[in-house]
């Protein structure tokens, strides 16, 4: 959980690197932080080289000074362990810490997020440093949270990883026979007779592109192994901190829909989730919301920390557009609206050298408070003061869940066929964004999570059905739940081996259909179908299915091609519930109509009905319910409130009736 006992309001601040600046400037930083209402700094993110100048020595003198200084200035600290980039001397002395890339090239020293997760050097010295920092600063009660390393990620294909991969495989499969079966190695004569015959799947072996492999089983397991290997490194540091500070609140900054790491698995080892929100410019609000909801979902709905965002501009997108006036505030509140209880930035003072010198900051190169960005930050700082701890611990009571699963993501996109254009995230977006745009609160859950609290569970392209997960859905539906899945579902089990006997495999009886074939449509081609008197496009994939107890929902099936007349949408009544199947991909107009129909039949309502571009979410606890109104439009919008409410920022009461929101404005309303 977020360490609420150590916070009196939404924490406001972010990455602060005073070590990059002469000490004379620190006082000025403090003056400006106070003006903007900054109350937390994340320290020490990339300080390994400074803290450990050589193998035998540690030097905490600078960090000691910084800690005393920020404490004296009443700042809270998010303390990082500094292991996001290893020192140059370490790479020179112990080259095993350097990664090998996908092409098999050994990296030289440089960059960051650069340590091999299987390196003995890294696994020894990273937790050692984390432990030393914890031991040294354990009595600072202004350290409110711990931040391990930074944005874990990437991958390594070195010999140590290869060896560790074999160990991981032995744990997973026990015997080579089991492994040969799981990977179907009889194909292309891949049978393994000894563990050390197994090599890493990269461009030297099974791949012909980063995302294209000829042996899905091997490549999929390597992804699982890499995610686990990095998680092990995280856990080593976590344990090193807990040894000194058992009640430390520890996290690492995640990256939303980050493909290489299975965050559902990681989340079990995070005291609370935190993440860095850097949407590409032009991203829809629903798209950003989906990442927030994933970050809330990995901890089963617990509020999370917004660890980083830019106050104004990034440096690493192709076109680094400025956040427009009001946009920083709007996106900050959007995070809170979806469950964040901190609003933090990268970075506090804009650096003068290297690749982040043009990345936005609280304090710009001009060095004063007289900037647009600083003024906007100051306004937000004041508001957060007013809001105080009012959002703390409040959760979203969603009745709809969307299932997301890293194994599925990896397996679908490694799959050779049926379509290069089939992207897991896009399929999730079709459902999530449509619901979001209609103001339904949605949880994003893992197939391992409980389904009981939901009335509608949507699992877009649930390609890989692992273990007994189908049984969970079966009983959810029998007990009155509504379940929806789509084309390319139920094809394989956890090792990516096809479940034979007809698609969608283990989901066939739940859905009451048999999918005989799937037709991939090139981008320029569409089929079509009618639903409620309107014609909609069928794109990407078209399932050719037969009814086995399910009823056809569309009016006349596909309208074109040799499968004209075959059903597109079906519903199967099973026990008290219903299972829907959507056999193709369509447009937002279709998803809006279809999902609104399913929701209304299931008795699920949107939080509020509003004009387009006005997002509404809710968070609540036993005492009160907060409704967040976010006007993402460039013009004002009128929302009709069906209830009286208190505006917790403006400290004002509203009667039921029309409420006008200015362009980009936000209101947080409390209803008892
Ligand atoms: C990431 C990192 C930061 C910084 C920002 C810049 O989120 O964690 O160190 O590089 O990106 O956008
Ligand atoms: Zn490695």
XYZ file of C-alpha atoms and ligand atoms in Angstrom:
685
model
C 0.000 0.000 0.000
C 1.035 3.625 -0.492
C 2.519 4.709 2.873
C -0.444 6.913 3.805
C 0.657 7.113 7.419
C 3.697 9.123 6.286
C 1.840 11.449 3.930
C -0.654 14.152 4.808
C -1.623 14.964 1.229
C -1.026 13.864 -2.347
C 2.776 13.832 -2.575
C 3.943 16.479 -5.061
C 7.470 16.608 -6.442
C 9.759 14.212 -8.280
C 13.268 13.356 -9.483
C 15.785 15.758 -8.009
C 19.473 15.630 -8.915
C 21.286 18.227 -6.786
C 24.533 16.284 -7.283
C 24.556 17.567 -10.865
C 24.664 21.168 -9.613
C 26.944 23.391 -7.541
C 25.783 23.554 -3.951
C 25.143 27.306 -4.172
C 22.109 26.603 -6.262
C 20.472 24.245 -3.754
C 19.085 27.083 -1.635
C 17.438 28.536 -4.694
C 15.899 25.131 -5.428
C 14.378 25.172 -1.956
C 12.921 28.618 -2.415
C 11.329 27.594 -5.691
C 10.054 24.257 -4.335
C 8.354 26.076 -1.477
C 6.729 28.477 -3.948
C 5.367 25.604 -6.024
C 4.225 23.557 -3.038
C 6.691 20.738 -3.756
C 6.913 18.409 -0.766
C 8.706 15.279 -2.002
C 11.921 14.630 -3.904
C 13.121 11.395 -5.453
C 16.844 11.241 -4.788
C 19.751 9.141 -5.866
C 18.345 7.496 -8.997
C 21.613 7.339 -10.966
C 24.287 7.733 -8.285
C 25.983 4.345 -8.234
C 29.260 5.672 -9.677
C 29.282 8.478 -7.108
C 28.485 6.239 -4.152
C 30.940 3.496 -5.041
C 34.050 5.008 -6.652
C 35.805 1.646 -6.645
C 35.248 -1.890 -5.526
C 36.404 -1.453 -1.951
C 35.104 2.021 -1.142
C 31.804 3.680 -0.674
C 31.443 7.420 -0.402
C 28.194 8.740 1.001
C 29.455 12.213 1.807
C 27.469 13.995 -0.912
C 24.294 12.040 -0.265
C 24.671 12.664 3.492
C 24.791 16.356 2.772
C 21.805 16.236 0.447
C 19.787 14.227 2.958
C 20.519 16.711 5.749
C 19.726 19.580 3.453
C 16.356 18.304 2.232
C 15.405 17.236 5.736
C 16.138 20.697 7.066
C 13.877 21.999 4.335
C 11.028 19.701 5.349
C 11.026 17.683 2.174
C 9.906 14.103 2.090
C 12.119 11.690 0.220
C 11.518 8.867 -2.197
C 14.887 7.146 -1.888
C 16.241 5.361 -4.944
C 18.839 2.619 -4.731
C 20.950 4.051 -7.577
C 21.335 0.780 -9.448
C 19.756 1.831 -12.748
C 23.216 2.238 -14.298
C 26.441 0.555 -13.174
C 29.774 2.397 -12.762
C 32.328 2.369 -15.609
C 35.034 0.815 -13.426
C 32.744 -2.120 -12.710
C 32.127 -2.784 -16.394
C 35.868 -2.657 -17.032
C 36.757 -4.944 -14.157
C 33.787 -7.328 -14.426
C 32.591 -7.488 -18.025
C 29.985 -10.080 -17.062
C 27.832 -7.126 -15.977
C 27.570 -5.963 -19.600
C 24.665 -7.204 -21.655
C 24.717 -9.042 -24.963
C 22.145 -7.734 -27.439
C 19.688 -9.547 -29.678
C 22.243 -9.736 -32.491
C 24.739 -11.368 -30.150
C 26.931 -8.277 -29.723
C 28.557 -7.771 -26.377
C 27.807 -4.236 -25.238
C 30.536 -1.936 -24.001
C 30.131 0.397 -21.050
C 27.526 3.069 -21.667
C 23.882 3.964 -21.606
C 21.777 2.988 -18.571
C 19.501 0.095 -17.582
C 22.535 -1.759 -18.785
C 23.258 -4.590 -16.329
C 22.842 -8.247 -17.243
C 20.252 -9.676 -14.850
C 22.193 -12.921 -14.538
C 25.532 -11.249 -13.840
C 27.062 -12.376 -10.558
C 28.681 -8.984 -10.227
C 25.374 -7.173 -10.560
C 23.570 -9.570 -8.266
C 26.267 -9.049 -5.658
C 26.886 -5.321 -5.813
C 23.398 -3.955 -6.553
C 21.757 -5.414 -3.423
C 24.886 -4.579 -1.436
C 24.485 -0.933 -2.344
C 20.749 -0.982 -1.617
C 21.498 -2.492 1.792
C 24.175 0.073 2.592
C 21.848 2.937 1.701
C 19.081 1.445 3.843
C 21.431 0.901 6.769
C 22.820 4.403 6.567
C 19.572 6.337 6.168
C 17.180 4.109 8.077
C 16.580 6.695 10.798
C 15.499 9.450 8.457
C 11.791 9.528 9.031
C 11.330 11.820 6.045
C 12.114 8.902 3.723
C 8.575 7.896 2.915
C 9.126 5.495 0.045
C 11.851 3.443 -1.614
C 12.460 3.280 -5.350
C 14.481 0.293 -6.527
C 16.701 0.847 -9.550
C 14.889 2.590 -12.399
C 12.546 1.367 -15.111
C 13.746 -2.244 -15.152
C 13.654 -3.494 -18.713
C 15.391 -4.567 -21.897
C 16.895 -8.006 -22.286
C 20.165 -9.872 -22.411
C 21.378 -12.847 -24.441
C 24.758 -13.496 -22.841
C 26.249 -16.810 -21.802
C 25.308 -16.318 -18.168
C 21.725 -15.729 -19.168
C 21.872 -18.823 -21.333
C 23.047 -20.894 -18.365
C 20.424 -19.415 -16.063
C 17.761 -20.008 -18.706
C 18.579 -23.728 -18.602
C 18.248 -23.737 -14.821
C 14.906 -21.943 -15.133
C 13.767 -24.519 -17.691
C 14.766 -27.404 -15.447
C 12.606 -25.914 -12.717
C 9.681 -25.453 -15.057
C 9.792 -28.792 -16.874
C 11.757 -31.164 -14.660
C 12.800 -33.426 -17.505
C 14.016 -32.952 -21.051
C 11.183 -35.190 -22.214
C 8.666 -32.777 -20.779
C 10.504 -29.852 -22.349
C 10.694 -31.544 -25.755
C 6.936 -32.144 -25.573
C 6.154 -28.619 -24.423
C 8.173 -27.068 -27.248
C 7.084 -29.650 -29.830
C 10.728 -30.103 -30.740
C 9.966 -32.985 -33.093
C 9.239 -30.139 -35.528
C 12.345 -29.300 -37.611
C 14.410 -31.862 -35.738
C 14.969 -29.828 -32.597
C 14.963 -32.680 -30.065
C 17.271 -31.905 -27.134
C 19.242 -34.698 -25.459
C 21.145 -32.551 -22.967
C 20.236 -29.296 -21.210
C 23.341 -27.552 -22.482
C 22.240 -28.051 -26.067
C 19.600 -25.398 -25.434
C 20.665 -21.914 -26.532
C 19.092 -18.486 -26.190
C 16.495 -17.658 -28.873
C 17.827 -14.605 -30.710
C 18.974 -13.590 -34.181
C 21.718 -16.202 -34.027
C 19.255 -19.044 -33.421
C 15.446 -19.124 -33.707
C 14.575 -15.571 -34.750
C 14.553 -13.810 -38.080
C 13.285 -10.529 -36.614
C 12.978 -9.289 -33.060
C 9.310 -10.257 -32.929
C 9.520 -13.203 -35.313
C 10.538 -16.613 -34.170
C 10.212 -20.058 -35.681
C 9.926 -21.733 -32.277
C 7.288 -19.927 -30.237
C 7.659 -22.214 -27.220
C 11.345 -21.392 -26.784
C 10.950 -17.665 -27.403
C 7.955 -17.432 -25.105
C 9.818 -19.174 -22.304
C 12.767 -16.853 -22.792
C 10.490 -13.865 -22.284
C 9.139 -15.461 -19.121
C 12.664 -16.209 -17.954
C 13.921 -12.663 -18.669
C 10.996 -11.109 -16.786
C 11.645 -13.472 -13.862
C 15.412 -12.851 -13.923
C 14.911 -9.093 -13.623
C 12.306 -9.629 -10.956
C 14.849 -11.688 -9.002
C 17.246 -8.736 -9.163
C 14.509 -6.460 -7.876
C 13.757 -8.874 -5.039
C 17.435 -9.043 -4.037
C 17.416 -5.278 -3.508
C 14.000 -5.389 -1.866
C 15.220 -7.898 0.711
C 18.399 -5.897 1.297
C 16.298 -2.846 2.222
C 13.799 -4.775 4.341
C 16.636 -6.258 6.368
C 17.302 -2.787 7.773
C 13.850 -1.244 7.492
C 11.161 -3.913 7.804
C 8.326 -1.451 7.284
C 9.865 0.360 4.290
C 7.328 1.020 1.513
C 9.119 -0.207 -1.595
C 8.331 0.106 -5.278
C 10.031 0.398 -8.627
C 8.865 2.705 -11.378
C 6.992 0.700 -14.003
C 6.055 1.748 -17.514
C 2.404 0.876 -18.083
C 1.966 -1.467 -21.043
C 5.605 -2.485 -21.090
C 5.825 -5.707 -23.042
C 9.013 -7.326 -21.707
C 7.992 -7.543 -18.041
C 5.020 -9.425 -16.669
C 3.886 -6.751 -14.215
C 1.094 -8.889 -12.773
C 3.812 -11.201 -11.531
C 6.052 -8.331 -10.429
C 3.243 -6.629 -8.537
C 3.209 -9.395 -5.940
C 6.609 -8.115 -4.795
C 5.847 -4.397 -4.837
C 4.524 -2.799 -1.663
C 2.668 -0.451 -3.976
C 2.687 0.085 -7.718
C 4.195 3.196 -9.250
C 4.654 4.234 -12.843
C 5.979 6.791 -15.303
C 3.395 8.322 -17.616
C 4.827 9.681 -20.865
C 2.038 9.508 -23.428
C 2.988 10.258 -27.008
C 1.604 13.602 -28.054
C -1.827 13.215 -29.542
C -2.616 10.067 -27.537
C -6.314 9.906 -26.726
C -7.316 10.322 -23.107
C -8.834 6.856 -23.158
C -5.519 5.433 -24.278
C -3.698 7.059 -21.372
C -6.459 5.953 -19.008
C -5.947 2.338 -20.027
C -2.357 2.441 -18.754
C -3.451 3.970 -15.454
C -6.069 1.292 -15.036
C -3.510 -1.410 -15.748
C -1.234 0.035 -13.082
C -4.168 0.008 -10.653
C -5.119 -3.478 -11.811
C -1.789 -5.159 -11.184
C -2.346 -4.618 -7.437
C -6.031 -5.605 -7.618
C -7.378 -2.081 -7.491
C -5.001 -0.573 -4.903
C -4.174 3.100 -5.497
C -0.762 3.643 -7.077
C 1.890 6.345 -7.304
C 2.380 8.511 -10.356
C 6.168 8.442 -10.063
C 7.068 10.456 -13.145
C 5.547 12.576 -15.856
C 6.907 15.616 -17.610
C 5.688 19.006 -16.432
C 5.908 20.272 -20.011
C 7.822 18.346 -22.648
C 9.801 15.152 -23.217
C 13.056 14.951 -25.149
C 12.778 11.492 -26.648
C 9.641 11.481 -28.755
C 10.151 12.261 -32.451
C 8.202 15.531 -32.035
C 8.255 16.825 -28.500
C 5.132 18.917 -28.345
C 4.579 21.094 -25.304
C 1.838 20.246 -22.897
C -0.683 22.968 -23.668
C -1.784 25.395 -20.934
C -3.901 23.390 -18.513
C -2.759 20.034 -19.851
C -0.241 19.252 -17.111
C -2.965 19.872 -14.536
C -5.503 17.847 -16.501
C -3.173 14.853 -16.936
C -2.130 15.019 -13.278
C -5.755 14.839 -12.191
C -6.463 12.131 -14.734
C -3.891 9.981 -12.953
C -5.572 10.715 -9.623
C -8.965 10.022 -11.172
C -7.751 6.534 -12.043
C -6.197 5.775 -8.661
C -2.934 7.713 -8.239
C -2.243 9.227 -4.822
C 0.957 11.028 -5.793
C 1.691 13.546 -8.554
C 5.375 13.438 -9.372
C 7.606 14.609 -12.171
C 10.814 14.009 -13.970
C 12.611 16.313 -13.268
C 12.928 19.133 -10.752
C 15.710 21.166 -12.395
C 16.456 20.956 -16.098
C 19.953 19.555 -16.580
C 22.566 21.246 -18.741
C 24.211 18.285 -20.427
C 23.544 14.943 -22.123
C 20.320 13.705 -23.614
C 17.867 15.095 -21.098
C 18.897 18.728 -21.235
C 15.791 19.523 -23.284
C 13.440 17.450 -21.145
C 10.907 19.529 -19.263
C 11.461 20.370 -15.615
C 9.891 22.238 -12.754
C 12.771 24.732 -12.842
C 13.797 25.616 -16.379
C 17.224 26.723 -17.651
C 16.231 30.333 -17.093
C 16.280 29.481 -13.399
C 13.370 31.586 -12.169
C 9.748 31.212 -11.216
C 8.714 33.402 -14.148
C 7.751 30.692 -16.591
C 4.390 29.452 -17.791
C 5.211 25.961 -16.610
C 6.246 27.073 -13.142
C 3.105 29.169 -12.749
C 0.920 26.209 -13.708
C 2.830 23.988 -11.278
C 2.333 26.510 -8.509
C -1.418 26.642 -9.116
C -1.642 22.847 -9.022
C 0.483 22.784 -5.877
C -2.036 25.037 -4.138
C -4.949 22.876 -5.206
C -3.297 19.697 -3.977
C -2.872 21.424 -0.644
C -6.626 22.007 -0.548
C -7.465 18.436 -1.586
C -5.151 17.120 1.115
C -5.621 13.425 1.774
C -9.193 13.277 0.553
C -8.463 10.787 -2.239
C -6.318 8.531 -0.071
C -7.179 4.880 -0.259
C -10.333 5.469 -2.278
C -10.952 2.751 -4.835
C -12.828 2.366 -8.080
C -15.863 0.146 -7.882
C -15.877 -1.134 -11.464
C -18.462 -3.634 -12.628
C -16.666 -4.340 -15.889
C -13.267 -5.993 -16.133
C -10.986 -6.447 -19.094
C -8.606 -9.376 -18.913
C -4.997 -8.610 -19.796
C -2.228 -11.181 -19.755
C 1.442 -10.888 -20.632
C 1.709 -14.530 -21.771
C -1.083 -13.832 -24.228
C 0.603 -10.658 -25.406
C 3.866 -12.474 -26.058
C 2.279 -15.549 -27.616
C -0.122 -13.678 -29.922
C 2.592 -11.457 -31.298
C 5.112 -14.282 -31.712
C 2.526 -16.294 -33.564
C 3.298 -16.879 -37.239
C -0.168 -16.219 -38.667
C -2.961 -15.398 -38.897
C -2.184 -11.681 -39.420
C 0.779 -9.381 -38.936
C -1.680 -6.646 -38.047
C -3.028 -8.514 -35.036
C -1.686 -6.606 -32.020
C -2.810 -7.498 -28.551
C -2.843 -3.986 -27.184
C -4.946 -2.747 -30.099
C -7.529 -5.424 -29.400
C -7.670 -4.421 -25.735
C -8.026 -0.781 -26.783
C -11.073 -1.486 -28.939
C -12.988 -2.587 -25.862
C -11.365 -0.502 -23.169
C -11.400 2.810 -25.019
C -14.999 2.415 -26.116
C -16.111 1.801 -22.546
C -13.907 4.613 -21.266
C -15.310 7.022 -23.834
C -18.780 6.189 -22.493
C -17.629 6.736 -18.870
C -17.865 3.161 -17.645
C -15.308 2.476 -14.925
C -13.259 -0.541 -15.970
C -10.768 -2.669 -14.084
C -7.952 -4.358 -15.936
C -7.346 -7.748 -14.389
C -5.217 -10.837 -14.863
C -6.771 -14.226 -15.662
C -5.646 -15.201 -12.153
C -7.855 -12.609 -10.458
C -11.288 -13.197 -8.962
C -14.157 -12.521 -11.297
C -17.020 -12.555 -8.784
C -17.085 -8.812 -8.150
C -17.776 -8.106 -11.841
C -20.934 -8.294 -13.897
C -19.161 -8.260 -17.237
C -15.729 -9.724 -17.996
C -14.196 -9.081 -21.413
C -11.183 -11.059 -22.597
C -10.225 -9.778 -26.058
C -8.242 -12.323 -28.078
C -7.900 -14.726 -25.188
C -5.588 -16.832 -27.319
C -3.780 -18.729 -24.583
C -5.975 -20.282 -21.906
C -3.745 -21.529 -19.120
C -4.406 -24.231 -16.560
C -7.935 -24.114 -15.153
C -8.672 -20.546 -16.214
C -11.518 -21.721 -18.441
C -13.161 -23.380 -15.445
C -13.168 -20.096 -13.587
C -14.958 -18.413 -16.478
C -17.375 -21.330 -16.837
C -18.510 -21.053 -13.241
C -18.564 -17.229 -13.414
C -21.011 -17.450 -16.324
C -23.056 -20.249 -14.770
C -23.458 -18.086 -11.685
C -24.922 -15.234 -13.679
C -21.863 -13.392 -15.014
C -21.527 -12.078 -18.527
C -18.388 -12.979 -20.445
C -17.219 -11.725 -23.817
C -14.351 -12.904 -25.961
C -13.315 -12.581 -29.578
C -11.651 -14.209 -32.571
C -8.338 -16.056 -32.068
C -9.310 -17.192 -28.572
C -8.857 -20.528 -26.861
C -6.385 -21.745 -29.459
C -3.513 -22.840 -27.233
C -2.617 -23.913 -23.716
C 0.199 -22.430 -21.602
C 3.029 -23.836 -23.735
C 1.554 -22.419 -26.923
C 0.508 -25.899 -28.081
C -2.809 -26.011 -29.895
C -5.763 -27.479 -28.026
C -7.030 -29.923 -30.615
C -10.644 -30.894 -31.233
C -11.864 -27.562 -32.601
C -11.465 -23.879 -31.798
C -11.970 -22.129 -29.411
C -10.656 -25.124 -27.506
C -11.517 -25.086 -23.836
C -13.892 -22.156 -24.360
C -16.009 -23.979 -26.933
C -18.744 -25.202 -24.582
C -18.848 -21.871 -22.735
C -19.428 -19.990 -25.976
C -21.542 -22.665 -27.651
C -19.755 -22.318 -30.990
C -17.211 -24.065 -33.170
C -14.839 -21.894 -35.166
C -13.840 -23.857 -38.217
C -11.547 -21.354 -39.957
C -10.222 -17.777 -39.641
C -9.809 -15.486 -42.619
C -7.215 -12.703 -42.337
C -8.172 -9.579 -44.273
C -5.456 -7.332 -45.654
C -5.849 -3.691 -44.544
C -7.530 -2.608 -47.772
C -10.212 -5.296 -47.549
C -13.344 -5.375 -45.380
C -16.405 -7.541 -45.053
C -19.527 -6.275 -43.274
C -22.466 -7.237 -41.100
C -25.663 -5.720 -39.770
C -26.440 -5.096 -36.113
C -29.645 -3.349 -34.990
C -30.330 -2.088 -38.462
C -26.910 -0.555 -39.050
C -24.149 -1.911 -41.214
C -20.675 -2.228 -39.650
C -17.332 -3.223 -41.149
C -15.675 -6.568 -40.436
C -11.902 -6.165 -40.539
C -8.610 -7.859 -39.607
C -9.910 -11.387 -38.996
C -13.198 -13.047 -39.808
C -14.089 -16.233 -37.975
C -16.050 -18.825 -39.852
C -18.139 -20.343 -37.101
C -20.956 -22.767 -36.468
C -23.535 -22.505 -33.717
C -23.419 -25.246 -31.115
C -26.100 -23.992 -28.763
C -25.295 -20.286 -29.066
C -27.653 -17.885 -30.825
C -26.660 -15.533 -33.590
C -26.895 -11.883 -32.462
C -26.214 -10.034 -35.696
C -28.994 -9.921 -38.248
C -27.666 -11.948 -41.145
C -24.021 -12.795 -40.623
C -21.228 -11.754 -42.975
C -22.547 -9.957 -46.020
C -19.829 -10.925 -48.424
C -17.472 -13.643 -49.638
C -17.933 -17.421 -49.614
C -18.798 -17.344 -45.905
C -21.660 -14.894 -46.452
C -24.401 -15.657 -43.920
C -22.155 -17.226 -41.294
C -22.613 -15.599 -37.859
C -20.387 -12.746 -36.703
C -21.722 -12.241 -33.170
C -23.101 -14.922 -30.910
C -24.475 -15.287 -27.412
C -24.714 -18.488 -25.426
C -26.893 -18.866 -22.366
C -25.097 -20.955 -19.799
C -26.612 -21.427 -16.345
C -27.683 -18.000 -15.115
C -25.290 -16.077 -17.358
C -24.342 -15.367 -20.937
C -21.203 -15.755 -23.040
C -20.729 -13.477 -26.046
C -18.413 -14.011 -28.969
C -17.313 -11.353 -31.430
C -15.888 -13.100 -34.489
C -14.295 -10.087 -36.153
C -12.873 -6.608 -35.507
C -15.072 -3.613 -36.262
C -15.201 0.134 -35.634
C -15.884 2.206 -32.532
C -19.463 2.908 -33.574
C -20.142 -0.808 -33.459
C -18.413 -1.387 -30.128
C -20.296 1.557 -28.621
C -23.677 0.174 -29.582
C -22.919 -3.435 -28.815
C -21.207 -2.836 -25.458
C -23.823 -0.321 -24.339
C -26.491 -2.939 -25.090
C -24.687 -5.642 -23.123
C -24.048 -3.298 -20.211
C -27.607 -2.072 -20.021
C -28.937 -5.614 -20.159
C -26.550 -6.518 -17.342
C -27.672 -3.490 -15.314
C -24.292 -1.737 -15.508
C -24.406 2.062 -15.814
C -21.778 4.593 -16.776
C -20.638 6.869 -13.950
C -22.321 9.774 -15.772
C -23.429 10.484 -19.296
C -21.485 13.496 -20.610
C -20.666 15.228 -23.889
C -17.804 13.700 -25.897
C -14.371 14.461 -24.538
C -15.530 14.831 -20.944
C -14.130 11.919 -18.990
C -15.754 10.815 -15.756
C -14.396 8.332 -13.222
C -15.129 7.529 -9.615
C -13.210 6.581 -6.470
C -14.843 5.791 -3.196
C -14.599 4.454 0.307
C -17.157 3.825 3.039
C -17.438 7.565 3.765
C -17.862 9.210 0.388
C -17.714 8.856 -3.354
C -15.579 11.173 -5.479
C -16.575 11.829 -9.063
C -13.856 13.209 -11.317
C -14.976 15.332 -14.273
C -12.171 15.929 -16.780
C -12.838 18.094 -19.802
C -10.263 17.002 -22.389
C -11.820 19.308 -24.986
C -10.403 22.612 -26.142
C -13.774 24.209 -25.532
C -16.150 24.394 -22.604
C -18.610 21.610 -21.980
C -21.804 21.351 -19.971
C -22.414 18.364 -17.760
C -25.789 17.680 -16.220
C -25.399 16.519 -12.646
C -28.121 14.168 -11.468
C -27.110 14.861 -7.852
C -26.044 17.652 -5.562
C -22.320 17.606 -4.822
C -19.432 19.383 -3.173
C -16.579 20.634 -5.358
C -13.540 19.658 -3.295
C -11.095 21.955 -5.104
C -13.236 25.100 -5.283
C -14.880 24.292 -1.919
C -18.279 25.006 -3.328
C -21.666 23.236 -3.259
C -23.586 22.478 -6.456
C -27.252 21.628 -6.803
C -28.285 18.952 -9.281
C -28.425 20.488 -12.767
C -26.097 21.909 -15.381
C -22.456 22.489 -14.581
C -20.119 24.200 -17.042
C -16.516 23.037 -17.348
C -14.058 25.356 -19.062
C -11.723 23.913 -21.717
C -9.275 21.431 -20.076
C -10.877 22.037 -16.688
C -11.248 19.445 -13.944
C -13.714 19.195 -11.101
C -13.643 16.694 -8.300
C -17.066 16.296 -6.744
C -17.885 14.564 -3.492
C -21.208 12.871 -2.910
C -22.071 11.462 0.468
C 12.150 7.851 -17.670
C 13.243 7.760 -16.630
C 13.799 9.074 -16.224
C 13.909 10.006 -17.402
C 12.567 10.141 -18.069
C 12.584 11.096 -19.224
O 10.887 7.726 -17.216
O 12.874 7.015 -15.511
O 15.058 8.831 -15.655
O 14.840 9.503 -18.274
O 12.203 8.892 -18.572
O 11.348 11.118 -19.886
Zn 23.000 -11.747 -19.567
